[in-house]
Structure formats: C-alpha cells, structure tokens
Amino acid sequence: MKYGNSIRRAGMAMVAVSAATLLATGCQPGGGDAAESGSPTAAGGSSGAPDSAASKPADGGTSAMPAASASPSAPGSGTGSSEDEARTCPGTGLKASAYQAAVRPDGTGIGAAVVEFANTSGHACTLQGHPTVAGAGNGSPQKNAPLTVTRSGSASPVRLAPGGKAWVKLTFVQVQGEGDGYCKSGSEPVVYPTLVVGLPGAGAHQVALEDGLFAECDNKVTVTAVTAAKPS
C-alpha cells in the first residue's frame, strides 16, 4: 500500500507538471504555433496588399492622374500675354489715319501715302499681311472702287501693345502735269476723298488724308506689308 500511494502521488505530480508546461508554452509571445501563424501576416504586410493599395488611390486612380496632367498645363494657363499677342487685332480696336509720304514718285498728285494703325484695345494683339485698297467714291464706302494691288515685301506678324502703332505704305501711279493733270497711260486721273484700307482679319478702315485728296492713275497701287517701322 505504501508503494501504491507513492506511485499515485508521482503520477499526479507528473500530470501537474505537464499541465503547467503546456500553459507556460502557450502564453509565450514568440513561441510555438502562435509565432508561426503570425509570421506570414507580417510578411504580407511588407510586400503584399498594403503596397499595392498604396500605389492606387481610393477612387481607383482617377484622382491622381488629373493632378499629374494638370501640372504641365498650368504654365500654359499663365501665358495670357502670349495668347493675346497671337490674337489678330479686331477692327473695332484699331484707329486708322493717313498722311502723305515723304518719299513718293515725281508728279503733281499725292503719289504715296502712309496709313497708320493704332491699337486702342486694352490688350496686346498682332497685325500681319498686305492691305487691300479701294477708293471710296464721293467719300462713301458703298461706292468703293477696288484698286489693283501689287504687294511689296514679305509679311510677318507685328505685335501691338495697347497704344502701339503699325504702318503700311501705299504708292500710286502718279498723276503728271499741272492743273487736273494727266496719266502717262492715257487714262483719266481719279481723285478720291477717302480710301478704304483692309487688313487680313482686322477689318476695313476708311481714311482721309490730313491734307489733300488721294489722286492716282490706272487704279493701281503698290502696298507694303504691315510693318513696325514707320515708313518715310
């Protein structure tokens, strides 16, 4: 009986020790199955779903792309002056006037005139090209008599700041002689109180000379392109 009791007590002690060992092992944070099941989760967090989610915005990518595409266009939105300069001056934003040119063909008529265009708008703009010319019969644009135009020189854009000016020069077939004069071709001289001068995209402008009338022969005129240099 003494040995039986001893065996039972030894068996109970071993059970108690085993239970304590199991409890201690399960509570350790780095040991056993708990560490093994947590390890894949940690690996997935560093190289799996979180990275791919971070590379995509919450809205599926539609909010990030406009920000990237808006960046290059931002400088374009700040170039208002360039856009204005590329715009042809409107006819309503120009004031036209005319005067006799200092350099003109020999004869008794006007011979040549300079037409000045001033930018009266509030923004920069451009003029470019050769003008059209018509005589306004009795000063009336409704009775225009288009002149045959010969173009001189090449055309290039001329920038006009607000208040800026550009010019064209008109050279006519000169009237000869005294009094009413005559034309070398034998045609009759024609006198116009005003001319209608048109510019590409910038309207038609009726101008009168500051002193005198436009007299010409053969209904012909040689014109320069719009220039930023004041002609003589």
PDB file of C-alpha atoms in Angstrom:
ATOM      1  CA  MET A   1       0.000   0.000   0.000  1.00  0.00           C
ATOM      2  CA  LYS A   2       2.791   2.371   0.714  1.00  0.00           C
ATOM      3  CA  TYR A   3       4.250   1.841  -2.749  1.00  0.00           C
ATOM      4  CA  GLY A   4       0.841   2.259  -4.409  1.00  0.00           C
ATOM      5  CA  ASN A   5       0.292   5.585  -2.756  1.00  0.00           C
ATOM      6  CA  SER A   6       3.720   6.681  -3.782  1.00  0.00           C
ATOM      7  CA  ILE A   7       3.060   5.742  -7.430  1.00  0.00           C
ATOM      8  CA  ARG A   8      -0.247   7.626  -7.430  1.00  0.00           C
ATOM      9  CA  ARG A   9       1.360  10.716  -5.947  1.00  0.00           C
ATOM     10  CA  ALA A  10       4.176  10.567  -8.500  1.00  0.00           C
ATOM     11  CA  GLY A  11       1.686  10.202 -11.347  1.00  0.00           C
ATOM     12  CA  MET A  12      -0.362  13.173 -10.168  1.00  0.00           C
ATOM     13  CA  ALA A  13       2.808  15.270  -9.858  1.00  0.00           C
ATOM     14  CA  MET A  14       3.802  14.460 -13.448  1.00  0.00           C
ATOM     15  CA  VAL A  15       0.330  15.430 -14.715  1.00  0.00           C
ATOM     16  CA  ALA A  16       0.544  18.721 -12.853  1.00  0.00           C
ATOM     17  CA  VAL A  17       3.990  19.451 -14.251  1.00  0.00           C
ATOM     18  CA  SER A  18       2.844  18.650 -17.812  1.00  0.00           C
ATOM     19  CA  ALA A  19      -0.169  20.921 -17.474  1.00  0.00           C
ATOM     20  CA  ALA A  20       1.970  23.733 -16.158  1.00  0.00           C
ATOM     21  CA  THR A  21       4.436  23.252 -19.009  1.00  0.00           C
ATOM     22  CA  LEU A  22       1.661  23.425 -21.608  1.00  0.00           C
ATOM     23  CA  LEU A  23       0.203  26.563 -20.090  1.00  0.00           C
ATOM     24  CA  ALA A  24       3.605  28.261 -19.993  1.00  0.00           C
ATOM     25  CA  THR A  25       4.358  27.394 -23.618  1.00  0.00           C
ATOM     26  CA  GLY A  26       1.010  28.701 -24.884  1.00  0.00           C
ATOM     27  CA  CYS A  27       1.468  32.066 -23.166  1.00  0.00           C
ATOM     28  CA  GLN A  28       4.891  32.803 -24.622  1.00  0.00           C
ATOM     29  CA  PRO A  29       4.537  35.505 -27.430  1.00  0.00           C
ATOM     30  CA  GLY A  30       7.410  34.245 -29.577  1.00  0.00           C
ATOM     31  CA  GLY A  31       6.974  30.556 -29.241  1.00  0.00           C
ATOM     32  CA  GLY A  32       5.136  27.675 -30.756  1.00  0.00           C
ATOM     33  CA  ASP A  33       2.281  27.876 -33.260  1.00  0.00           C
ATOM     34  CA  ALA A  34       1.415  31.478 -32.440  1.00  0.00           C
ATOM     35  CA  ALA A  35       4.733  32.740 -33.840  1.00  0.00           C
ATOM     36  CA  GLU A  36       4.423  30.592 -36.958  1.00  0.00           C
ATOM     37  CA  SER A  37       0.865  31.755 -37.760  1.00  0.00           C
ATOM     38  CA  GLY A  38       1.823  35.424 -37.246  1.00  0.00           C
ATOM     39  CA  SER A  39       4.888  35.300 -39.479  1.00  0.00           C
ATOM     40  CA  PRO A  40       3.052  35.100 -42.876  1.00  0.00           C
ATOM     41  CA  THR A  41       0.856  38.009 -41.839  1.00  0.00           C
ATOM     42  CA  ALA A  42       3.900  40.159 -41.163  1.00  0.00           C
ATOM     43  CA  ALA A  43       5.444  39.217 -44.495  1.00  0.00           C
ATOM     44  CA  GLY A  44       2.252  40.026 -46.336  1.00  0.00           C
ATOM     45  CA  GLY A  45       2.166  43.433 -44.688  1.00  0.00           C
ATOM     46  CA  SER A  46       5.565  44.403 -46.034  1.00  0.00           C
ATOM     47  CA  SER A  47       5.364  43.165 -49.611  1.00  0.00           C
ATOM     48  CA  GLY A  48       1.751  42.291 -50.392  1.00  0.00           C
ATOM     49  CA  ALA A  49      -1.616  44.033 -50.282  1.00  0.00           C
ATOM     50  CA  PRO A  50      -0.605  47.230 -48.407  1.00  0.00           C
ATOM     51  CA  ASP A  51       1.944  48.224 -51.130  1.00  0.00           C
ATOM     52  CA  SER A  52      -0.476  47.632 -53.993  1.00  0.00           C
ATOM     53  CA  ALA A  53      -3.145  49.564 -52.135  1.00  0.00           C
ATOM     54  CA  ALA A  54      -0.749  52.427 -51.542  1.00  0.00           C
ATOM     55  CA  SER A  55       0.024  52.588 -55.242  1.00  0.00           C
ATOM     56  CA  LYS A  56      -3.675  53.019 -56.041  1.00  0.00           C
ATOM     57  CA  PRO A  57      -5.781  55.921 -54.746  1.00  0.00           C
ATOM     58  CA  ALA A  58      -9.058  55.214 -53.012  1.00  0.00           C
ATOM     59  CA  ASP A  59     -11.013  56.221 -56.133  1.00  0.00           C
ATOM     60  CA  GLY A  60      -9.268  53.692 -58.348  1.00  0.00           C
ATOM     61  CA  GLY A  61      -6.646  56.057 -59.757  1.00  0.00           C
ATOM     62  CA  THR A  62      -8.899  58.769 -61.218  1.00  0.00           C
ATOM     63  CA  SER A  63      -7.955  61.400 -58.660  1.00  0.00           C
ATOM     64  CA  ALA A  64      -4.182  61.018 -59.038  1.00  0.00           C
ATOM     65  CA  MET A  65      -3.966  61.245 -62.840  1.00  0.00           C
ATOM     66  CA  PRO A  66      -5.589  64.709 -63.252  1.00  0.00           C
ATOM     67  CA  ALA A  67      -3.082  66.123 -60.785  1.00  0.00           C
ATOM     68  CA  ALA A  68      -0.216  64.811 -62.906  1.00  0.00           C
ATOM     69  CA  SER A  69      -1.735  66.021 -66.183  1.00  0.00           C
ATOM     70  CA  ALA A  70      -2.665  69.381 -64.732  1.00  0.00           C
ATOM     71  CA  SER A  71       0.914  70.171 -63.869  1.00  0.00           C
ATOM     72  CA  PRO A  72       2.171  70.570 -67.481  1.00  0.00           C
ATOM     73  CA  SER A  73      -0.867  72.636 -68.472  1.00  0.00           C
ATOM     74  CA  ALA A  74      -0.504  75.057 -65.607  1.00  0.00           C
ATOM     75  CA  PRO A  75       2.256  77.083 -67.310  1.00  0.00           C
ATOM     76  CA  GLY A  76       0.056  77.366 -70.400  1.00  0.00           C
ATOM     77  CA  SER A  77      -2.706  78.956 -68.348  1.00  0.00           C
ATOM     78  CA  GLY A  78      -0.224  81.614 -67.212  1.00  0.00           C
ATOM     79  CA  THR A  79       0.728  82.741 -70.718  1.00  0.00           C
ATOM     80  CA  GLY A  80      -2.165  85.103 -71.268  1.00  0.00           C
ATOM     81  CA  SER A  81       0.079  87.694 -72.899  1.00  0.00           C
ATOM     82  CA  SER A  82       1.266  85.159 -75.465  1.00  0.00           C
ATOM     83  CA  GLU A  83      -2.305  84.242 -76.252  1.00  0.00           C
ATOM     84  CA  ASP A  84      -3.189  87.931 -76.656  1.00  0.00           C
ATOM     85  CA  GLU A  85      -0.216  88.525 -78.931  1.00  0.00           C
ATOM     86  CA  ALA A  86      -1.286  85.631 -81.133  1.00  0.00           C
ATOM     87  CA  ARG A  87      -4.750  87.156 -81.485  1.00  0.00           C
ATOM     88  CA  THR A  88      -5.349  89.367 -84.532  1.00  0.00           C
ATOM     89  CA  CYS A  89      -6.295  92.919 -83.598  1.00  0.00           C
ATOM     90  CA  PRO A  90     -10.045  93.403 -84.019  1.00  0.00           C
ATOM     91  CA  GLY A  91     -11.157  96.116 -86.404  1.00  0.00           C
ATOM     92  CA  THR A  92     -13.047  97.810 -83.576  1.00  0.00           C
ATOM     93  CA  GLY A  93      -9.798  98.029 -81.593  1.00  0.00           C
ATOM     94  CA  LEU A  94      -7.872  99.947 -84.258  1.00  0.00           C
ATOM     95  CA  LYS A  95      -7.784 103.636 -85.113  1.00  0.00           C
ATOM     96  CA  ALA A  96      -6.623 104.370 -88.675  1.00  0.00           C
ATOM     97  CA  SER A  97      -5.271 107.651 -90.061  1.00  0.00           C
ATOM     98  CA  ALA A  98      -3.356 108.643 -93.214  1.00  0.00           C
ATOM     99  CA  TYR A  99      -0.847 111.271 -94.299  1.00  0.00           C
ATOM    100  CA  GLN A 100       1.302 111.991 -97.339  1.00  0.00           C
ATOM    101  CA  ALA A 101       4.545 110.045 -97.501  1.00  0.00           C
ATOM    102  CA  ALA A 102       7.808 111.976 -97.585  1.00  0.00           C
ATOM    103  CA  VAL A 103       9.236 109.696-100.277  1.00  0.00           C
ATOM    104  CA  ARG A 104       6.938 109.471-103.302  1.00  0.00           C
ATOM    105  CA  PRO A 105       7.092 109.360-107.113  1.00  0.00           C
ATOM    106  CA  ASP A 106       7.555 112.567-109.097  1.00  0.00           C
ATOM    107  CA  GLY A 107       4.366 114.247-110.211  1.00  0.00           C
ATOM    108  CA  THR A 108       1.667 116.640-109.123  1.00  0.00           C
ATOM    109  CA  GLY A 109      -0.546 114.159-107.302  1.00  0.00           C
ATOM    110  CA  ILE A 110      -0.200 112.663-103.848  1.00  0.00           C
ATOM    111  CA  GLY A 111       1.966 109.846-105.194  1.00  0.00           C
ATOM    112  CA  ALA A 112       2.250 107.917-101.909  1.00  0.00           C
ATOM    113  CA  ALA A 113       0.569 107.833 -98.526  1.00  0.00           C
ATOM    114  CA  VAL A 114       1.242 106.187 -95.187  1.00  0.00           C
ATOM    115  CA  VAL A 115      -1.645 104.636 -93.261  1.00  0.00           C
ATOM    116  CA  GLU A 116      -1.156 104.340 -89.510  1.00  0.00           C
ATOM    117  CA  PHE A 117      -2.976 101.850 -87.276  1.00  0.00           C
ATOM    118  CA  ALA A 118      -3.072 102.414 -83.507  1.00  0.00           C
ATOM    119  CA  ASN A 119      -4.148  99.709 -81.063  1.00  0.00           C
ATOM    120  CA  THR A 120      -6.930 101.247 -78.983  1.00  0.00           C
ATOM    121  CA  SER A 121      -7.913  97.987 -77.263  1.00  0.00           C
ATOM    122  CA  GLY A 122      -6.867  97.062 -73.753  1.00  0.00           C
ATOM    123  CA  HIS A 123      -4.711  94.081 -74.714  1.00  0.00           C
ATOM    124  CA  ALA A 124      -1.801  93.211 -76.967  1.00  0.00           C
ATOM    125  CA  CYS A 125      -2.573  91.799 -80.407  1.00  0.00           C
ATOM    126  CA  THR A 126      -0.989  91.335 -83.831  1.00  0.00           C
ATOM    127  CA  LEU A 127      -1.351  92.602 -87.374  1.00  0.00           C
ATOM    128  CA  GLN A 128       0.049  90.777 -90.364  1.00  0.00           C
ATOM    129  CA  GLY A 129      -0.176  90.851 -94.137  1.00  0.00           C
ATOM    130  CA  HIS A 130      -0.704  93.206 -97.047  1.00  0.00           C
ATOM    131  CA  PRO A 131      -3.710  95.525 -97.204  1.00  0.00           C
ATOM    132  CA  THR A 132      -6.471  95.764 -99.734  1.00  0.00           C
ATOM    133  CA  VAL A 133      -7.226  99.245-101.062  1.00  0.00           C
ATOM    134  CA  ALA A 134     -10.349 100.737-102.553  1.00  0.00           C
ATOM    135  CA  GLY A 135     -11.292 104.300-103.427  1.00  0.00           C
ATOM    136  CA  ALA A 136     -14.484 105.485-101.742  1.00  0.00           C
ATOM    137  CA  GLY A 137     -16.432 107.356-104.422  1.00  0.00           C
ATOM    138  CA  ASN A 138     -17.617 110.707-103.050  1.00  0.00           C
ATOM    139  CA  GLY A 139     -16.266 109.561 -99.698  1.00  0.00           C
ATOM    140  CA  SER A 140     -18.878 106.786 -99.495  1.00  0.00           C
ATOM    141  CA  PRO A 141     -17.681 103.233 -98.754  1.00  0.00           C
ATOM    142  CA  GLN A 142     -20.817 101.959-100.500  1.00  0.00           C
ATOM    143  CA  LYS A 143     -19.341 103.264-103.756  1.00  0.00           C
ATOM    144  CA  ASN A 144     -15.984 101.575-103.402  1.00  0.00           C
ATOM    145  CA  ALA A 145     -13.769 101.199-106.448  1.00  0.00           C
ATOM    146  CA  PRO A 146     -11.204  98.455-105.641  1.00  0.00           C
ATOM    147  CA  LEU A 147      -7.670  99.213-106.823  1.00  0.00           C
ATOM    148  CA  THR A 148      -5.402  96.579-108.318  1.00  0.00           C
ATOM    149  CA  VAL A 149      -2.842  95.841-105.618  1.00  0.00           C
ATOM    150  CA  THR A 150       0.824  94.950-106.155  1.00  0.00           C
ATOM    151  CA  ARG A 151       2.387  93.562-102.967  1.00  0.00           C
ATOM    152  CA  SER A 152       5.856  94.622-101.895  1.00  0.00           C
ATOM    153  CA  GLY A 153       7.975  92.791 -99.319  1.00  0.00           C
ATOM    154  CA  SER A 154       7.236  89.749 -97.156  1.00  0.00           C
ATOM    155  CA  ALA A 155       4.695  89.706 -94.352  1.00  0.00           C
ATOM    156  CA  SER A 156       5.443  88.849 -90.738  1.00  0.00           C
ATOM    157  CA  PRO A 157       3.460  89.327 -87.502  1.00  0.00           C
ATOM    158  CA  VAL A 158       3.697  92.750 -85.889  1.00  0.00           C
ATOM    159  CA  ARG A 159       2.919  92.854 -82.168  1.00  0.00           C
ATOM    160  CA  LEU A 160       0.992  95.860 -80.927  1.00  0.00           C
ATOM    161  CA  ALA A 161       0.870  96.580 -77.212  1.00  0.00           C
ATOM    162  CA  PRO A 162      -2.068  98.697 -76.068  1.00  0.00           C
ATOM    163  CA  GLY A 163      -1.455 102.105 -77.667  1.00  0.00           C
ATOM    164  CA  GLY A 164       1.135 100.640 -80.060  1.00  0.00           C
ATOM    165  CA  LYS A 165       1.240 101.504 -83.772  1.00  0.00           C
ATOM    166  CA  ALA A 166       1.936  99.836 -87.101  1.00  0.00           C
ATOM    167  CA  TRP A 167       2.009 101.159 -90.653  1.00  0.00           C
ATOM    168  CA  VAL A 168       1.541 100.355 -94.335  1.00  0.00           C
ATOM    169  CA  LYS A 169       2.694 102.474 -97.260  1.00  0.00           C
ATOM    170  CA  LEU A 170       0.638 102.946-100.423  1.00  0.00           C
ATOM    171  CA  THR A 171       2.343 104.089-103.620  1.00  0.00           C
ATOM    172  CA  PHE A 172       0.131 105.108-106.529  1.00  0.00           C
ATOM    173  CA  VAL A 173       0.685 105.598-110.237  1.00  0.00           C
ATOM    174  CA  GLN A 174       1.418 109.301-110.087  1.00  0.00           C
ATOM    175  CA  VAL A 175      -0.585 111.991-111.821  1.00  0.00           C
ATOM    176  CA  GLN A 176       1.567 114.168-114.101  1.00  0.00           C
ATOM    177  CA  GLY A 177       1.365 117.776-115.290  1.00  0.00           C
ATOM    178  CA  GLU A 178      -0.359 120.823-113.931  1.00  0.00           C
ATOM    179  CA  GLY A 179      -3.959 121.583-113.154  1.00  0.00           C
ATOM    180  CA  ASP A 180      -6.105 118.478-113.434  1.00  0.00           C
ATOM    181  CA  GLY A 181      -3.013 116.627-114.679  1.00  0.00           C
ATOM    182  CA  TYR A 182      -2.871 113.569-116.872  1.00  0.00           C
ATOM    183  CA  CYS A 183      -1.830 109.927-116.788  1.00  0.00           C
ATOM    184  CA  LYS A 184       1.085 108.643-118.849  1.00  0.00           C
ATOM    185  CA  SER A 185      -1.057 105.684-119.851  1.00  0.00           C
ATOM    186  CA  GLY A 186      -3.639 108.000-121.386  1.00  0.00           C
ATOM    187  CA  SER A 187      -6.322 107.160-118.820  1.00  0.00           C
ATOM    188  CA  GLU A 188      -8.065 109.848-116.811  1.00  0.00           C
ATOM    189  CA  PRO A 189      -6.777 110.690-113.320  1.00  0.00           C
ATOM    190  CA  VAL A 190      -9.110 109.724-110.483  1.00  0.00           C
ATOM    191  CA  VAL A 191      -9.458 111.611-107.208  1.00  0.00           C
ATOM    192  CA  TYR A 192     -10.866 110.064-104.020  1.00  0.00           C
ATOM    193  CA  PRO A 193     -11.622 112.000-100.833  1.00  0.00           C
ATOM    194  CA  THR A 194     -11.145 108.803 -98.799  1.00  0.00           C
ATOM    195  CA  LEU A 195      -9.775 105.296 -99.199  1.00  0.00           C
ATOM    196  CA  VAL A 196     -10.957 102.057 -97.606  1.00  0.00           C
ATOM    197  CA  VAL A 197      -7.937 100.060 -96.431  1.00  0.00           C
ATOM    198  CA  GLY A 198      -8.500  96.489 -95.308  1.00  0.00           C
ATOM    199  CA  LEU A 199      -6.187  94.315 -93.207  1.00  0.00           C
ATOM    200  CA  PRO A 200      -6.343  90.495 -93.025  1.00  0.00           C
ATOM    201  CA  GLY A 201      -8.668  89.600 -90.164  1.00  0.00           C
ATOM    202  CA  ALA A 202      -8.613  93.168 -88.809  1.00  0.00           C
ATOM    203  CA  GLY A 203     -11.435  94.844 -90.693  1.00  0.00           C
ATOM    204  CA  ALA A 204     -11.720  97.613 -93.291  1.00  0.00           C
ATOM    205  CA  HIS A 205     -10.872 101.192 -92.337  1.00  0.00           C
ATOM    206  CA  GLN A 206     -11.888 104.386 -94.096  1.00  0.00           C
ATOM    207  CA  VAL A 207      -9.162 107.017 -94.041  1.00  0.00           C
ATOM    208  CA  ALA A 208      -8.766 110.561 -95.338  1.00  0.00           C
ATOM    209  CA  LEU A 209      -5.539 112.470 -95.797  1.00  0.00           C
ATOM    210  CA  GLU A 210      -4.702 115.102 -93.227  1.00  0.00           C
ATOM    211  CA  ASP A 211      -4.011 117.458 -96.134  1.00  0.00           C
ATOM    212  CA  GLY A 212      -5.290 116.903 -99.673  1.00  0.00           C
ATOM    213  CA  LEU A 213      -7.074 114.170-101.616  1.00  0.00           C
ATOM    214  CA  PHE A 214      -5.976 110.826-102.996  1.00  0.00           C
ATOM    215  CA  ALA A 215      -5.198 111.246-106.717  1.00  0.00           C
ATOM    216  CA  GLU A 216      -3.994 108.325-108.800  1.00  0.00           C
ATOM    217  CA  CYS A 217      -3.808 106.878-112.291  1.00  0.00           C
ATOM    218  CA  ASP A 218      -4.806 103.498-113.711  1.00  0.00           C
ATOM    219  CA  ASN A 219      -6.490 102.324-110.500  1.00  0.00           C
ATOM    220  CA  LYS A 220      -3.275 100.682-109.341  1.00  0.00           C
ATOM    221  CA  VAL A 221      -1.415 100.793-106.037  1.00  0.00           C
ATOM    222  CA  THR A 222       1.722  99.158-104.625  1.00  0.00           C
ATOM    223  CA  VAL A 223       1.449  98.267-100.944  1.00  0.00           C
ATOM    224  CA  THR A 224       3.904  97.210 -98.257  1.00  0.00           C
ATOM    225  CA  ALA A 225       3.099  94.603 -95.638  1.00  0.00           C
ATOM    226  CA  VAL A 226       2.211  95.804 -92.147  1.00  0.00           C
ATOM    227  CA  THR A 227       5.422  96.997 -90.511  1.00  0.00           C
ATOM    228  CA  ALA A 228       6.532  98.065 -87.052  1.00  0.00           C
ATOM    229  CA  ALA A 229       8.949 100.590 -88.606  1.00  0.00           C
ATOM    230  CA  LYS A 230       7.390 103.890 -89.589  1.00  0.00           C
ATOM    231  CA  PRO A 231       7.809 104.311 -93.378  1.00  0.00           C
ATOM    232  CA  SER A 232       9.124 107.540 -94.930  1.00  0.00           C
TER     233      SER A 232
END
